[in-house]
Short mmCIF file of the C-alpha atoms (twelve columns), coordinates in Angstrom:
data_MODEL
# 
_entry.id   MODEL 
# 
loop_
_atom_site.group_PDB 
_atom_site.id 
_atom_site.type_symbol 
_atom_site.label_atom_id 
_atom_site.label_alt_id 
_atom_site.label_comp_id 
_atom_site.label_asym_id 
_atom_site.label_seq_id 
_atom_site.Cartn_x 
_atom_site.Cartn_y 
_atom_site.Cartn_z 
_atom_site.pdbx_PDB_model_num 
ATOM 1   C CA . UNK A 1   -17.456 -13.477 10.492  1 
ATOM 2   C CA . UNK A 2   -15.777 -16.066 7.817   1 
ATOM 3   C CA . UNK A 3   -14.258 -14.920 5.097   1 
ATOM 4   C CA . UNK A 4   -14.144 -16.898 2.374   1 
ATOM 5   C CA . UNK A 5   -13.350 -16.740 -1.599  1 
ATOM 6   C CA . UNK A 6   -16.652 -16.295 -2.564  1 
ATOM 7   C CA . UNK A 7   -17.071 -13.299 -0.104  1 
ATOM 8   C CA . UNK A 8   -14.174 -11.573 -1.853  1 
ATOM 9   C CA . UNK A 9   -15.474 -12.535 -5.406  1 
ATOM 10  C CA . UNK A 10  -18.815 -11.342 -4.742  1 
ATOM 11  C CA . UNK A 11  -17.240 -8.133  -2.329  1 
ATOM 12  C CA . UNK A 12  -18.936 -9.441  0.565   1 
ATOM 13  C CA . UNK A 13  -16.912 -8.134  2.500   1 
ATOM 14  C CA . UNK A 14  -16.818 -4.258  1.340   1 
ATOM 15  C CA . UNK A 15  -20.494 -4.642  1.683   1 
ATOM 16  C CA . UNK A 16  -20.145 -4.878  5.271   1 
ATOM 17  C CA . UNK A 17  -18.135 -2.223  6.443   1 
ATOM 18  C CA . UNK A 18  -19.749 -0.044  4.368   1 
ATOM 19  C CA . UNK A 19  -22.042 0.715   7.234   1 
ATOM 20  C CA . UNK A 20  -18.972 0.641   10.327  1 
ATOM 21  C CA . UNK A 21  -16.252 3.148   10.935  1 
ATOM 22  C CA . UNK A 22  -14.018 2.092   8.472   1 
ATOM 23  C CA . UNK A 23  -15.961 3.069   5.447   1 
ATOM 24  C CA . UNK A 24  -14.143 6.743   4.929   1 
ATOM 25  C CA . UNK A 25  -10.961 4.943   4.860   1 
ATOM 26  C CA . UNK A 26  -12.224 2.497   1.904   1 
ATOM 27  C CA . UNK A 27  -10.946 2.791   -1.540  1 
ATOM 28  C CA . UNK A 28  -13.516 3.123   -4.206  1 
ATOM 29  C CA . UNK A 29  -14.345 0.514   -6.376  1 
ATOM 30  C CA . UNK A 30  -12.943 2.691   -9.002  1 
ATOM 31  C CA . UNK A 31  -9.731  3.189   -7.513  1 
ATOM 32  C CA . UNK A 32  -9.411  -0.621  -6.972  1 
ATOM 33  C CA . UNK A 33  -9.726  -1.388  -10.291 1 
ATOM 34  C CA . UNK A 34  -7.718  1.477   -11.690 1 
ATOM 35  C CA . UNK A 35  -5.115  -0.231  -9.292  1 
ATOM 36  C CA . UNK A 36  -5.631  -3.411  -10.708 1 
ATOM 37  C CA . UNK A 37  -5.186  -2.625  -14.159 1 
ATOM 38  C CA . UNK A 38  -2.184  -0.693  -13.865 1 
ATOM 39  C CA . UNK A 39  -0.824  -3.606  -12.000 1 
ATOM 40  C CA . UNK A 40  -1.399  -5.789  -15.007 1 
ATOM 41  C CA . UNK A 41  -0.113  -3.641  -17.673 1 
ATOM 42  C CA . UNK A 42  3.072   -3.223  -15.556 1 
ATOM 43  C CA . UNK A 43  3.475   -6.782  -14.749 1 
ATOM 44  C CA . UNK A 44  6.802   -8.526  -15.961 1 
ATOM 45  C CA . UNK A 45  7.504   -10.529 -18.964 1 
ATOM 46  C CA . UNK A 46  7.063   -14.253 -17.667 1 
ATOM 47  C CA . UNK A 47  8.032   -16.223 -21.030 1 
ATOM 48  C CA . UNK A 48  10.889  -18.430 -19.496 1 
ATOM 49  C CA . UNK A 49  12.635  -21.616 -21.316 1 
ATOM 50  C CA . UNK A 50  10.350  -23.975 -19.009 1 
ATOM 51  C CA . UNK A 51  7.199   -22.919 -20.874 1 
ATOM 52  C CA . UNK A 52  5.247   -20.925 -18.426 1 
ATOM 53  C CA . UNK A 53  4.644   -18.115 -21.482 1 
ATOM 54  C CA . UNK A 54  1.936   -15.860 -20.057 1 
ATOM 55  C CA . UNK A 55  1.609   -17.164 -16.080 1 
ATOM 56  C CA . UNK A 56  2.364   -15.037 -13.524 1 
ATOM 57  C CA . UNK A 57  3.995   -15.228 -9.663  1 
ATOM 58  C CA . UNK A 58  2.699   -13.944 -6.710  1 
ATOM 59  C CA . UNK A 59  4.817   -13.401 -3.701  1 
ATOM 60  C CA . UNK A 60  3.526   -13.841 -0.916  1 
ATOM 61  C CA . UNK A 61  5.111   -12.793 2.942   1 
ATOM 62  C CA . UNK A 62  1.917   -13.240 5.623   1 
ATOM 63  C CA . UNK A 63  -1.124  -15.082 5.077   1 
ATOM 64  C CA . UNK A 64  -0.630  -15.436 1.602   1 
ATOM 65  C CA . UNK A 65  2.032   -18.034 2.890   1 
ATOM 66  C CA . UNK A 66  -0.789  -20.290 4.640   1 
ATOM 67  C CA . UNK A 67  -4.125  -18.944 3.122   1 
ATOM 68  C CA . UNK A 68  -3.517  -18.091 -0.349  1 
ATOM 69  C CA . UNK A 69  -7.012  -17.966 -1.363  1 
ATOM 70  C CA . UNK A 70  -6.180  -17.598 -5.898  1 
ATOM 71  C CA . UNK A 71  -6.167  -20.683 -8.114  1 
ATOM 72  C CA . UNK A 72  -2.395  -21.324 -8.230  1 
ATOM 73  C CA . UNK A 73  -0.657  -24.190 -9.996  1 
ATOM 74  C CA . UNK A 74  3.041   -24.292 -8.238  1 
ATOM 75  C CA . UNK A 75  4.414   -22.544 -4.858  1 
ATOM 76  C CA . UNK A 76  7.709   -22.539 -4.250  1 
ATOM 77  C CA . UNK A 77  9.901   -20.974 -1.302  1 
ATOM 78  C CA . UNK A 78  11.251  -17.636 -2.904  1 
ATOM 79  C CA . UNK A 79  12.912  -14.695 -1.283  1 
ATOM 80  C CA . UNK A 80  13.281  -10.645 -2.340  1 
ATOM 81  C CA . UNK A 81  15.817  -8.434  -2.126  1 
ATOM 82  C CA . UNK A 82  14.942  -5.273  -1.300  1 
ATOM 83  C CA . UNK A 83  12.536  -5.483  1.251   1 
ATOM 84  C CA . UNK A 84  12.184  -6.890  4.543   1 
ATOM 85  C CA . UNK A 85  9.276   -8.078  6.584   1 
ATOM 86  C CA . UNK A 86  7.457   -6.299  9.517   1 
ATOM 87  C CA . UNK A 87  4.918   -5.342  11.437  1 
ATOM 88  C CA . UNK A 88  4.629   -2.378  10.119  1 
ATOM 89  C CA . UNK A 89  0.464   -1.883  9.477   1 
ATOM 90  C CA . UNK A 90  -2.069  -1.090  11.629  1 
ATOM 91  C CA . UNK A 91  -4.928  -3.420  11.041  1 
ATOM 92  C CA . UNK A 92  -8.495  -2.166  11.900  1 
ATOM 93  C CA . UNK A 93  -10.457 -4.565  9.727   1 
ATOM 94  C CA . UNK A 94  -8.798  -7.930  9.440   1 
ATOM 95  C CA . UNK A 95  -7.055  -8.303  12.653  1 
ATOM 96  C CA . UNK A 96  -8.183  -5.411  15.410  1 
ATOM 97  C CA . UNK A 97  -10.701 -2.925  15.235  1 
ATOM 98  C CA . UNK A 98  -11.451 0.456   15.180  1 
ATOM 99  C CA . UNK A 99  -10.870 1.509   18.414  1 
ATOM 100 C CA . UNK A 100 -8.441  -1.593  18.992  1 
ATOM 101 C CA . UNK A 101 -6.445  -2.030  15.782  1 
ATOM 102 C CA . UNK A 102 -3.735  -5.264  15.453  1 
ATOM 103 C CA . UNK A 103 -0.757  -5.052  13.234  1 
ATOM 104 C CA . UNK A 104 -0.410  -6.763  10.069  1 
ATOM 105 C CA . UNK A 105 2.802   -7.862  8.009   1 
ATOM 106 C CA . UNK A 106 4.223   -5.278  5.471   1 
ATOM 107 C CA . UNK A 107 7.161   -5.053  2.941   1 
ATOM 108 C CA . UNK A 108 9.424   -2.459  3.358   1 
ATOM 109 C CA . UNK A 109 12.096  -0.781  2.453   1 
ATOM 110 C CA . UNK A 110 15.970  -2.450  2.954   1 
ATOM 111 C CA . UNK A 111 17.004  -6.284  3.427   1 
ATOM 112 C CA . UNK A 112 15.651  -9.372  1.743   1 
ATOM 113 C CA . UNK A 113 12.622  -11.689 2.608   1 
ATOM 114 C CA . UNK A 114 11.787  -14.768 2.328   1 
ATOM 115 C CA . UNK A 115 8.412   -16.391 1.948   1 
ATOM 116 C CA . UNK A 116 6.417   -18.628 -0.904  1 
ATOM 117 C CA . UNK A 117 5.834   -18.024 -4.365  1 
ATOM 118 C CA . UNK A 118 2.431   -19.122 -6.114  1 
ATOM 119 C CA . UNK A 119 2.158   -19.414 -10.339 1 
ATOM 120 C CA . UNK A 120 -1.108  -17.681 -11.212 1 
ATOM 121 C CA . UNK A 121 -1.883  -19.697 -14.892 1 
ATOM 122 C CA . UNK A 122 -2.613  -17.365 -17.849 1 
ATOM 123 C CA . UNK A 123 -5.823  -17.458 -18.347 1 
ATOM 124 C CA . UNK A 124 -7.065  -16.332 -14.770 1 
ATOM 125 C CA . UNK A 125 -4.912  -13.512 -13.978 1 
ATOM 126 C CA . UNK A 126 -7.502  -11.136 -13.828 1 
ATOM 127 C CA . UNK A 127 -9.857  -12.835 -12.462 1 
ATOM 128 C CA . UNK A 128 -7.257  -14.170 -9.612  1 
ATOM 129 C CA . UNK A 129 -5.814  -10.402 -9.155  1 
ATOM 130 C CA . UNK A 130 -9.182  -8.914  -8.836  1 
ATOM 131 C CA . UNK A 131 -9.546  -11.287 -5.572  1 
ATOM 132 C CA . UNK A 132 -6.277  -10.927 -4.229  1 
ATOM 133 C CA . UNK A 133 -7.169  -6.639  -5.063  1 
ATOM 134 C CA . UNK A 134 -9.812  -6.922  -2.825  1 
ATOM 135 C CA . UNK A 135 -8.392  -8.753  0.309   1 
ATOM 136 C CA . UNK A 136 -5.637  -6.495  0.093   1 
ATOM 137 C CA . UNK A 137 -6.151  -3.293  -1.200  1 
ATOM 138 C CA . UNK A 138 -9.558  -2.046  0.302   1 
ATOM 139 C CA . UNK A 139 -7.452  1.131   1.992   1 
ATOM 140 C CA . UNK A 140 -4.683  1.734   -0.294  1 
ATOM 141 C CA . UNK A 141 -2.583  0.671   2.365   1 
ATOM 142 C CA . UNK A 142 0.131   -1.197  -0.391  1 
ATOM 143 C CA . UNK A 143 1.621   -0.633  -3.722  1 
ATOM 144 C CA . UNK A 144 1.375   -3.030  -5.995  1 
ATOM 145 C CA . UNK A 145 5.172   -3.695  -7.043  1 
ATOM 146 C CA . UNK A 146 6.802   -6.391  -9.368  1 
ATOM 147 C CA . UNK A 147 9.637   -7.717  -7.699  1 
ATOM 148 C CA . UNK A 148 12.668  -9.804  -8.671  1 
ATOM 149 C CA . UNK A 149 12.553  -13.120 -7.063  1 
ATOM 150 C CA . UNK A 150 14.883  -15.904 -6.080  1 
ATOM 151 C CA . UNK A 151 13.381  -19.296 -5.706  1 
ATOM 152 C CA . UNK A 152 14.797  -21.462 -2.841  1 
ATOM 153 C CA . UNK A 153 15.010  -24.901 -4.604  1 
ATOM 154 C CA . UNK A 154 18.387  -23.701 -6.813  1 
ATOM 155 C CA . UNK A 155 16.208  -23.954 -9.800  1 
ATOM 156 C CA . UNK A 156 15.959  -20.333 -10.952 1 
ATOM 157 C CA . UNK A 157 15.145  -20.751 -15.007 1 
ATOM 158 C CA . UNK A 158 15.414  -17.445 -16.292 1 
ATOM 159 C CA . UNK A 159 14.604  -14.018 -15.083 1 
ATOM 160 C CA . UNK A 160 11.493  -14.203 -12.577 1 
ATOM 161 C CA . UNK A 161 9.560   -11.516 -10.898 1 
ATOM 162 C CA . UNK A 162 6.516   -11.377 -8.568  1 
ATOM 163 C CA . UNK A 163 3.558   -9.006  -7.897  1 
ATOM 164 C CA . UNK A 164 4.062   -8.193  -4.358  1 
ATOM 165 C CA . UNK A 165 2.018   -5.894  -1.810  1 
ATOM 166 C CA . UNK A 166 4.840   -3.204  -0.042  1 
ATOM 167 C CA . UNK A 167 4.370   -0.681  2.598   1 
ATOM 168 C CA . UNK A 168 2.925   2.769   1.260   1 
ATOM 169 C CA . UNK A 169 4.340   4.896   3.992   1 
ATOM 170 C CA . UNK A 170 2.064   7.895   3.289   1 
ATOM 171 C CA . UNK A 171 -1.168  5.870   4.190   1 
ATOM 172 C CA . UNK A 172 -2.196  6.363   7.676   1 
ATOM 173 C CA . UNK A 173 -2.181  2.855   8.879   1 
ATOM 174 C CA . UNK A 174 1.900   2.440   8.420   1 
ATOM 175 C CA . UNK A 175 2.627   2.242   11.984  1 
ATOM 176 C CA . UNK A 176 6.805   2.722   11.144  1 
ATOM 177 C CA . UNK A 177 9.343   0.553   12.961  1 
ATOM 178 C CA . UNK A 178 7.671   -0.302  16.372  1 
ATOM 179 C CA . UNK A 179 9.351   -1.636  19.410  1 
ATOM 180 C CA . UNK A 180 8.980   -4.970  20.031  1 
ATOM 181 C CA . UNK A 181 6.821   -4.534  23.286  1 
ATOM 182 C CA . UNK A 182 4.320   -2.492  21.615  1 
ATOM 183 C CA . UNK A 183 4.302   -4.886  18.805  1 
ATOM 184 C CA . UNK A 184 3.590   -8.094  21.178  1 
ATOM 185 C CA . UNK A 185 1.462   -5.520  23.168  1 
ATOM 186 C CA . UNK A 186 -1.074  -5.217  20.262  1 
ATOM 187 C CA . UNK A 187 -0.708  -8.771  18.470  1 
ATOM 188 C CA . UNK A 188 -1.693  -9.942  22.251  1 
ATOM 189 C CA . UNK A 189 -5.681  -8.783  22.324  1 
ATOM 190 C CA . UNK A 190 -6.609  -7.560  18.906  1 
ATOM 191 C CA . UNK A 191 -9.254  -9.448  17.121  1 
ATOM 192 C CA . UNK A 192 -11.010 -8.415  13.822  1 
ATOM 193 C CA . UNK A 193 -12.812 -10.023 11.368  1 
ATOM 194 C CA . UNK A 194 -10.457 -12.680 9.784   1 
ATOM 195 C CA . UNK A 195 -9.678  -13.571 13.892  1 
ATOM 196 C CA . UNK A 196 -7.048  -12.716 16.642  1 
ATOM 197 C CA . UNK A 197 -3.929  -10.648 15.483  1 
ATOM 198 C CA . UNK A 198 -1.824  -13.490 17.923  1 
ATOM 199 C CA . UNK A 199 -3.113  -15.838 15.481  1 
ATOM 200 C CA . UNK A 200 -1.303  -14.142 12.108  1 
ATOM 201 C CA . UNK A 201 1.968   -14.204 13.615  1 
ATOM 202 C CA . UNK A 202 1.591   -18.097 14.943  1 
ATOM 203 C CA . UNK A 203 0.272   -19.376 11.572  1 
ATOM 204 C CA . UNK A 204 2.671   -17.254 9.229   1 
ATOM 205 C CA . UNK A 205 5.639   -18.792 11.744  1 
ATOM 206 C CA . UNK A 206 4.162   -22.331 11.139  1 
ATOM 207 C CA . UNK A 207 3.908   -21.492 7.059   1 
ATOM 208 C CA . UNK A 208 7.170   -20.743 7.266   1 
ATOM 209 C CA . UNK A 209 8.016   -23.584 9.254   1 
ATOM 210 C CA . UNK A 210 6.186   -26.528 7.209   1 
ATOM 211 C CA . UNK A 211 8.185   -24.886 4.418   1 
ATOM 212 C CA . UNK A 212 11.134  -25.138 6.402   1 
ATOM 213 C CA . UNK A 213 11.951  -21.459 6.621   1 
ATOM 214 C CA . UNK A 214 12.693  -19.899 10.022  1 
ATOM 215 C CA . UNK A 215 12.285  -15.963 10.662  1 
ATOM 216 C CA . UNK A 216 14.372  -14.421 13.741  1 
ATOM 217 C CA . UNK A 217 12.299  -11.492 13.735  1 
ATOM 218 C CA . UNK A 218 8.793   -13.262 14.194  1 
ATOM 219 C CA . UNK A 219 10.275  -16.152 15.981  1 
ATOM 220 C CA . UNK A 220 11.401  -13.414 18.630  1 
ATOM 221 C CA . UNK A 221 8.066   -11.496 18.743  1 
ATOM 222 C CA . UNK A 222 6.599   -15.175 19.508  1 
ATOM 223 C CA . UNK A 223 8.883   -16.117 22.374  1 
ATOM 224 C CA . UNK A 224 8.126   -12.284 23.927  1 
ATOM 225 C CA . UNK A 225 4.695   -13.046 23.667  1 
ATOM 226 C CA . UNK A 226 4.458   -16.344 25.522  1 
ATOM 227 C CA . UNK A 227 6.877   -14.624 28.330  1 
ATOM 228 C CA . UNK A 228 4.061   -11.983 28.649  1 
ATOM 229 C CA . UNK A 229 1.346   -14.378 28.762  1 
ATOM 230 C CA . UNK A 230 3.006   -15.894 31.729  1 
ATOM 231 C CA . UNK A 231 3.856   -13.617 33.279  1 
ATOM 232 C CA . UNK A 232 0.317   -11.313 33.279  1 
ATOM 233 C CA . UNK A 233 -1.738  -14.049 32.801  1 
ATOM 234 C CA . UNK A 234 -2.728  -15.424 29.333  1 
ATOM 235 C CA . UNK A 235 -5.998  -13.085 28.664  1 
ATOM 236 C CA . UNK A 236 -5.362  -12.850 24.903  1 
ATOM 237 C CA . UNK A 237 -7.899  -13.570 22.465  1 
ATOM 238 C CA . UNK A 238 -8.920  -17.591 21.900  1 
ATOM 239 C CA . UNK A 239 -6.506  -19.155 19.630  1 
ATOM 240 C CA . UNK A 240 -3.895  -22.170 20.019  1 
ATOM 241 C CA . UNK A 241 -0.930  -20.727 20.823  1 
ATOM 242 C CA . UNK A 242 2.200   -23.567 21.135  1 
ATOM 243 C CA . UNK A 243 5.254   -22.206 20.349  1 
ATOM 244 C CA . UNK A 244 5.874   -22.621 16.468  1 
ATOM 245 C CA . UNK A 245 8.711   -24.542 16.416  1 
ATOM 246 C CA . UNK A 246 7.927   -27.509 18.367  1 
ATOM 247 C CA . UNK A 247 4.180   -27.365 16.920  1 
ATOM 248 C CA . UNK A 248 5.599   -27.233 13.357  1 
ATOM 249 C CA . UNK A 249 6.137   -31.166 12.965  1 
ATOM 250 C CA . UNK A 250 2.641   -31.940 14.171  1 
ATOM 251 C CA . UNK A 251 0.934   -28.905 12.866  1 
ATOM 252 C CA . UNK A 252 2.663   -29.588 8.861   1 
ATOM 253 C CA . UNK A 253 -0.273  -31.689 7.790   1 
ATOM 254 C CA . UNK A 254 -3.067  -29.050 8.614   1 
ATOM 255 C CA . UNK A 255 -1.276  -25.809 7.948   1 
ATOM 256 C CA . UNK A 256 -0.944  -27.320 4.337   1 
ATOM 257 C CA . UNK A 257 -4.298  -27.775 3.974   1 
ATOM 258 C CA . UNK A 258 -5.036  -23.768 4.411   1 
ATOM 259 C CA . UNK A 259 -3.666  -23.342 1.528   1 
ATOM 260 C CA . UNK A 260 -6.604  -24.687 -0.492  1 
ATOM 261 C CA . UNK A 261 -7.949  -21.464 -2.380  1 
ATOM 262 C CA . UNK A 262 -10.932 -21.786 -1.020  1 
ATOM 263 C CA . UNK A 263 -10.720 -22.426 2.789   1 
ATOM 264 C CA . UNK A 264 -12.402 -19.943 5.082   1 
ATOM 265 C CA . UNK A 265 -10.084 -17.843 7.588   1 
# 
């Protein structure tokens, strides 16, 4: 199944898990919106000296880096303090299944992180959050937070924050602070509707990379992963899988190109 823009916009993809074993552990449509609009009467004050009166930034830290899917009009590497970056969600929709769930990328609590910023123009914030609200927030399984950001390039103009998605440790996906074998033992074989779990990790590494951003943490679940592979015998699910670094170079040109906002995933 592809999952495009258009599927969020029109909630394509609700539609179809409405019907599977996920559908308990849906939101309502109510709920998402109530979400939504809190989220927007919360949000920060953007009016900055450089004229951006009324835009708003996005932060994103996964596959917001490389698949952004929302009208944007800049992206720039930023980082948060705060929070720090981790395989910390079980994913039973986007990335493993029910009875097979992959892990997804969370914010949580403690550290900094750094990942790419994208300027959401004025006039389409609502109609930009309500598809971001519904690739992210069909379980509940984030809070909505404005963030203070950092950008990378040295060219902070004034106070800046960023609607990011953190952790919400009550919901009964957050998988806590894993090992790193059990990690690489689920990003390995899980597959779920947006494509192999493997696959997240190697193309938020190569976002990263094209940006020229490294990540210890990921970079070190990747290397584990290969060693496995070779040593039991690559049976993971289909996906290219060179090792980020050396792939980054080659890879720049297409990995940019997923960031169109409305490529398929």
């Amino acid at each position: 199944m592809a999952i495009t823009r258009q599927d969020l916009e029109s909630d394509r993809l609700r539609a179809s898990l409405c019907s599977t074993p996920v559908a308990s552990s849906l939101l309502t449509e109510d709920a998402i919106e109530r979400s939504l609009h809190c989220a927007l009467a919360e949000r920060a004050d953007a009016d900055g000296p450089d004229g951006d009166s009324g835009d708003v930034w996005i932060f994103g830290y996964g596959s917001l880096i490389w698949n952004p899917m929302v009208v944007h009009t800049d992206r720039r590497v930023a980082s948060v303090h705060g929070y720090h970056r981790g395989f910390y969600l079980y994913s039973r929709i986007n990335r493993g299944t029910w009875d097979h769930p992959g892990l997804v990328l969370g914010l949580d609590r403690g550290g900094s992180c750094t990942g790419m910023a994208f300027r959401i123009p004025k006039n389409v914030i609502e109609q930009e959050f309500r598809v971001l609200w519904r690739r992210e927030m069909m379980t509940g399984a984030y809070h909505p937070r404005w963030l203070r950001l950092k950008f990378g390039d040295g060219q902070q103009t004034g106070p800046r924050r960023a609607l990011a998605f953190v952790m919400n440790r009550a919901h009964n996906g957050y998988a806590g602070r894993l090992p790193d074998d059990e990690v690489v033992g689920c990003l390995r074989h899980a597959c779920g509707v947006y494509g192999p779990a493997r696959d997240y990790l190697q193309q938020t590494l190569l976002g990263l990379a094209t940006h020229g951003v490294g990540d210890p943490y990921l970079e070190r679940l990747w290397r584990q992963l290969q060693e496995r592979d070779a040593r039991e015998g690559s049976s993971a699910a289909p996906g290219v899988h060179h090792a980020p670094q050396q792939a980054a170079a080659d890879a720049g040109t297409a990995v940019a190109s997923t960031m169109a906002p409305h490529e398929t995933v």
